[in-house]
JSON list of C-alpha atoms in Angstrom, two decimals:
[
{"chain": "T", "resi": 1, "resn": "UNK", "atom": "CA", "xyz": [96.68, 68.89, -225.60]},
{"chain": "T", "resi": 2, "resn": "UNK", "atom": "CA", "xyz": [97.59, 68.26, -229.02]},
{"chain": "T", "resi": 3, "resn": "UNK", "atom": "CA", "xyz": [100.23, 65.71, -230.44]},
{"chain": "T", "resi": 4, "resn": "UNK", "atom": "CA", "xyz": [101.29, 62.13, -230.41]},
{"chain": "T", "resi": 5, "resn": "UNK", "atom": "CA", "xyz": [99.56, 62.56, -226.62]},
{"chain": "T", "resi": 6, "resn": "UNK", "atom": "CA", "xyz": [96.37, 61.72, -228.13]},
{"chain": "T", "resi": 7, "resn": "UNK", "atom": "CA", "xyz": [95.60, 58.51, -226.44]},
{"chain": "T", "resi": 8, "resn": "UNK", "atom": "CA", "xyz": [95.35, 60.46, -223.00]},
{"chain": "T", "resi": 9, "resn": "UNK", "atom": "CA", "xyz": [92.71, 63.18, -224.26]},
{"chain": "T", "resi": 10, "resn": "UNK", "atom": "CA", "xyz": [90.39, 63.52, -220.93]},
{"chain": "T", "resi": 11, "resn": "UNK", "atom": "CA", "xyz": [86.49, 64.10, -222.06]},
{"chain": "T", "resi": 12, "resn": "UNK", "atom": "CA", "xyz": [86.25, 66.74, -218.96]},
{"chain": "T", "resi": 13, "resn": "UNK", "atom": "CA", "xyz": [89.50, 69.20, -220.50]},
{"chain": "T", "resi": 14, "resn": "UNK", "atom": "CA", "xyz": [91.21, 67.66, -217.36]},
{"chain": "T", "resi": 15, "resn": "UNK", "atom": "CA", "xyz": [94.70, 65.98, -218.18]},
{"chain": "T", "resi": 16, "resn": "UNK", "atom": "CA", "xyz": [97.04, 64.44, -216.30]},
{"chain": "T", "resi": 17, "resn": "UNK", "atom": "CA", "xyz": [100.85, 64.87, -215.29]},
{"chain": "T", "resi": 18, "resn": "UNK", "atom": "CA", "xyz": [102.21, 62.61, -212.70]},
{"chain": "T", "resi": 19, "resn": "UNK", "atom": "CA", "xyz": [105.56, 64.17, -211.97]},
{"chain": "T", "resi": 20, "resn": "UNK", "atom": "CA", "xyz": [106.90, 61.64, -209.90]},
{"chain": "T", "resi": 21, "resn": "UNK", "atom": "CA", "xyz": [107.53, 59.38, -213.40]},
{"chain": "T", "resi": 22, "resn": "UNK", "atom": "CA", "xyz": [109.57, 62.20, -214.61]},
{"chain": "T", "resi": 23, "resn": "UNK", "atom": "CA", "xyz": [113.73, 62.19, -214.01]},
{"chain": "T", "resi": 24, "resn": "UNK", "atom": "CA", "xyz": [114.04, 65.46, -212.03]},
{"chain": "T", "resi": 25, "resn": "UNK", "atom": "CA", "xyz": [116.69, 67.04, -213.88]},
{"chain": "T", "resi": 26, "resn": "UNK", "atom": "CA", "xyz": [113.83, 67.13, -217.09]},
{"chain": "T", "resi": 27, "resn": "UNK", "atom": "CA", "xyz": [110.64, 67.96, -214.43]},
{"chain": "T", "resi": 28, "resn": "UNK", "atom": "CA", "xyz": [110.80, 71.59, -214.74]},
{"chain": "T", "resi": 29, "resn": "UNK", "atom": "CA", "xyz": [111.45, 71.97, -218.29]},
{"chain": "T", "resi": 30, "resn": "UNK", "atom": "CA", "xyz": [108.38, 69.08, -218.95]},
{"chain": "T", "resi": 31, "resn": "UNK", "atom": "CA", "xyz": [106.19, 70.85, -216.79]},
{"chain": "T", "resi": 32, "resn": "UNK", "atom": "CA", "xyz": [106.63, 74.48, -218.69]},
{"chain": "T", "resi": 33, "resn": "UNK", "atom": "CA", "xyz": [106.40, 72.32, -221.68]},
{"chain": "T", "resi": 34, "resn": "UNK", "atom": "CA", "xyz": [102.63, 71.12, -220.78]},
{"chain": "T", "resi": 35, "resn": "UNK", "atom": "CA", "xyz": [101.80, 74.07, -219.21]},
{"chain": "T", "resi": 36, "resn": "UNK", "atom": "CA", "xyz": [101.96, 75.79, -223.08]},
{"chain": "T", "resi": 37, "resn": "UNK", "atom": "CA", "xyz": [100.46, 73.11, -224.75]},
{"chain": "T", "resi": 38, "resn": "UNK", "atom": "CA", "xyz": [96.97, 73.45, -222.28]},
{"chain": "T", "resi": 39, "resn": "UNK", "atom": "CA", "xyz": [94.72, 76.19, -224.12]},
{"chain": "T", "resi": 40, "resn": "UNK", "atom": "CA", "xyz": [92.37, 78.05, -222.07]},
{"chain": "T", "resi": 41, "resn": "UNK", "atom": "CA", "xyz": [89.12, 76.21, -220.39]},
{"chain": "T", "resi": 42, "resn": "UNK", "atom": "CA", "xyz": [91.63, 73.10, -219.88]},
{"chain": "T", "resi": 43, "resn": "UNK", "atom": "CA", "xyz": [93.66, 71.97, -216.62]},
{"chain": "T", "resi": 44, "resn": "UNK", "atom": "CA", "xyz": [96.89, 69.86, -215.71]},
{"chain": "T", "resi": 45, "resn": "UNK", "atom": "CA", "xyz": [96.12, 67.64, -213.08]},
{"chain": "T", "resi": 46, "resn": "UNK", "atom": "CA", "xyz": [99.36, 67.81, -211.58]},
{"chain": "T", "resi": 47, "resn": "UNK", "atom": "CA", "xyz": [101.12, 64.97, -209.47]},
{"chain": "T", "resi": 48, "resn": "UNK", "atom": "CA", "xyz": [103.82, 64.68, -206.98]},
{"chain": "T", "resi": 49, "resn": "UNK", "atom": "CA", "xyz": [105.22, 63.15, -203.83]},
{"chain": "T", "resi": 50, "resn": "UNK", "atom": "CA", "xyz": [106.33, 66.85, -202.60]},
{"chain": "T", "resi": 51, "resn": "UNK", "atom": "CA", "xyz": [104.79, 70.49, -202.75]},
{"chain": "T", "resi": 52, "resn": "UNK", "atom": "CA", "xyz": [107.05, 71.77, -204.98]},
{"chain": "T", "resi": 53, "resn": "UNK", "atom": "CA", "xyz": [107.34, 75.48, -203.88]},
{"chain": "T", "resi": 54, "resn": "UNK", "atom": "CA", "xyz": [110.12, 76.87, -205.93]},
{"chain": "T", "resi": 55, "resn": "UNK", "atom": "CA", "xyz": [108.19, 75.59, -208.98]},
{"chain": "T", "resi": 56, "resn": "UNK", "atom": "CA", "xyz": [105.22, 77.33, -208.13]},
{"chain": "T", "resi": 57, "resn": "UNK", "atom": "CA", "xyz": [107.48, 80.53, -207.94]},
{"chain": "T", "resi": 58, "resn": "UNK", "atom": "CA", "xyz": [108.80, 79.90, -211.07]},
{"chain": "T", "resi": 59, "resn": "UNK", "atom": "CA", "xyz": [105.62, 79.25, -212.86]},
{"chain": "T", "resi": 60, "resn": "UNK", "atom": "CA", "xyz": [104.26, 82.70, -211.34]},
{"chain": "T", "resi": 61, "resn": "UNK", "atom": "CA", "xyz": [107.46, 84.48, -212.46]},
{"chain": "T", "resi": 62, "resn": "UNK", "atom": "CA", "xyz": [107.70, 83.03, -215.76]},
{"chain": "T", "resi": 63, "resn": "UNK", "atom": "CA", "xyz": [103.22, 83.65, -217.06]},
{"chain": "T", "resi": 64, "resn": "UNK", "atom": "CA", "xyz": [102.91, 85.98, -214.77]},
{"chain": "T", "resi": 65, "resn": "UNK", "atom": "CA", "xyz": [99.24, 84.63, -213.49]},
{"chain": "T", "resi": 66, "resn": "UNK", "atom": "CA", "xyz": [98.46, 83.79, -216.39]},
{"chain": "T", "resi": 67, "resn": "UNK", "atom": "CA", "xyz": [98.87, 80.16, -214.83]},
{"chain": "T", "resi": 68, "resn": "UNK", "atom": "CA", "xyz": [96.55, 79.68, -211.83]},
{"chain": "T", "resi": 69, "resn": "UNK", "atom": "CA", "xyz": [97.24, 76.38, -209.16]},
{"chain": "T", "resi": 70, "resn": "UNK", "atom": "CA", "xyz": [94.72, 75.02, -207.28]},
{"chain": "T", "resi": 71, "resn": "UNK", "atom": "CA", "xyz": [95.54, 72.41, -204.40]},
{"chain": "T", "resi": 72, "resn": "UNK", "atom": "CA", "xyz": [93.57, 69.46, -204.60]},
{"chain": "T", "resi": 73, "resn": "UNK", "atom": "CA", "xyz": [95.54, 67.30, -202.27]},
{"chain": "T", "resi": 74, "resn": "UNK", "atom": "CA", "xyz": [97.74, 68.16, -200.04]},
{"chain": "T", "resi": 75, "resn": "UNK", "atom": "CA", "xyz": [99.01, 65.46, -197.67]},
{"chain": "T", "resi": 76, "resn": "UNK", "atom": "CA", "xyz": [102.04, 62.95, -196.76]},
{"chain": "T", "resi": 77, "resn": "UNK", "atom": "CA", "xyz": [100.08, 60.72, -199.62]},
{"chain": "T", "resi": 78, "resn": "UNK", "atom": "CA", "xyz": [100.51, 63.22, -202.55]},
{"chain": "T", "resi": 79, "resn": "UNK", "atom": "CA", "xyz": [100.27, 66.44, -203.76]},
{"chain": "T", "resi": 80, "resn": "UNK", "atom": "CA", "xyz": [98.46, 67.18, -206.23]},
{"chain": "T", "resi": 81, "resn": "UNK", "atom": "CA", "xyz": [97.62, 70.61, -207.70]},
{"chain": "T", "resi": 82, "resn": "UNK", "atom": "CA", "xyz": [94.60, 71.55, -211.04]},
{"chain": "T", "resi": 83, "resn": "UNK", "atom": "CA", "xyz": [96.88, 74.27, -213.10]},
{"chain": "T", "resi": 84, "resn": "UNK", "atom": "CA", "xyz": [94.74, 76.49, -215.66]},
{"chain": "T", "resi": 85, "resn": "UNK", "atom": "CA", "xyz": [95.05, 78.90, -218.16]},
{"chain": "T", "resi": 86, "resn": "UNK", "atom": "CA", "xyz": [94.07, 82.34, -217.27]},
{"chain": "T", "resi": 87, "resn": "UNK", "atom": "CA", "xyz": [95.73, 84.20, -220.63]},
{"chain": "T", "resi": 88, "resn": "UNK", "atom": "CA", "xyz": [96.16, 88.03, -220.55]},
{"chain": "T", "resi": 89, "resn": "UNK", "atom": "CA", "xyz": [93.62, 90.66, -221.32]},
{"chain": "T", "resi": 90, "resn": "UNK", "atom": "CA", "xyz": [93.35, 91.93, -224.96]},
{"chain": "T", "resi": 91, "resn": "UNK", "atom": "CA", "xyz": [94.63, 95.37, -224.06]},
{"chain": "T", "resi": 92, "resn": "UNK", "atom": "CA", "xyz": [98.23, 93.80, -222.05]},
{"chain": "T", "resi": 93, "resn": "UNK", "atom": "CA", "xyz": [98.49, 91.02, -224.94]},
{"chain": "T", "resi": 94, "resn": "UNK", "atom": "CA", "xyz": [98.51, 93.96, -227.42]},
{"chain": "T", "resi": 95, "resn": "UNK", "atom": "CA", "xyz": [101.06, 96.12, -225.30]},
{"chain": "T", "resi": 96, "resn": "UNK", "atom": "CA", "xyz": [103.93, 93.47, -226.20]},
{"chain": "T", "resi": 97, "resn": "UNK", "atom": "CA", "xyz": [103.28, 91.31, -223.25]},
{"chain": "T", "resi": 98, "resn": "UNK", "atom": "CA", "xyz": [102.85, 87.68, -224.01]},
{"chain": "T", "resi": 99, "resn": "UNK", "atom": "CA", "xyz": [103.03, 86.16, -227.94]},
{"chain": "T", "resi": 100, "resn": "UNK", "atom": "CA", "xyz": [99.33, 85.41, -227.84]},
{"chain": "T", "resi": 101, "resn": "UNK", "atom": "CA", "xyz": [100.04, 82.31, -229.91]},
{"chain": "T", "resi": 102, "resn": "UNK", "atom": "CA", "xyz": [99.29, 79.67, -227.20]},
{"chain": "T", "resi": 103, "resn": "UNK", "atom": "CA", "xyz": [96.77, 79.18, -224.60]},
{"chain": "T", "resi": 104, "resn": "UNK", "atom": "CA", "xyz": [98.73, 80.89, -222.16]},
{"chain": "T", "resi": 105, "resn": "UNK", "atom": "CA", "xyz": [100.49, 83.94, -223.84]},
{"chain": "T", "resi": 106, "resn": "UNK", "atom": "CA", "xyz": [103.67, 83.59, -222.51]},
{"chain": "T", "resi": 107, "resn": "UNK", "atom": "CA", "xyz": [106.55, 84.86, -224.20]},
{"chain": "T", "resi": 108, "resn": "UNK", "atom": "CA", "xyz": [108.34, 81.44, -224.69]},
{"chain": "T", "resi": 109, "resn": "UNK", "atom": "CA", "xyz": [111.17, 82.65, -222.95]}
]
């Protein structure tokens, strides 16, 4: 991750997000936002006190696997879920899909 977040750089490509430290009407739109700042070989350790389903559904609908989740924990103590970067092929990225600018390809929209 890049920016003034610099202080929290993990050694392993491994950085975390506790979501539970986040107000929830900004959660979604922080998540998205370090979801596109993660380039590909590095993972969000993600963080919260509930599986957060629709999320999930909106993270698949919006990179369109490009994003991959991978429970770690998943208990009454916390949930916690490794997202990656899995960016487009060359061959979609040049069709129009994805602005190949970030880690992640998405579209920004």
């Amino acid at each position: 991750m890049s920016g003034c977040g610099s202080s929290h750089i993990a050694l392993d490509g491994v950085y975390g997000f506790d979501a539970r430290g986040v107000a929830k009407r900004f959660r979604h739109a922080a998540i998205f936002g370090a979801l596109e700042s993660l380039s590909e070989g590095e993972t969000m350790r993600f963080v919260n006190d509930h599986d957060p389903l629709p999320l999930l559904a909106q993270i698949e609908q919006r990179y369109k696997g490009q994003v991959k989740a991978n429970y770690i924990q998943r208990d009454h103590e916390a949930i916690v879920i490794d997202f990656s970067i899995h960016p487009l092929k060359e061959e979609v990225a040049a069709a129009g899909e994805g602005c190949g600018s970030g880690g992640c390809g998405c579209s920004g929209q």
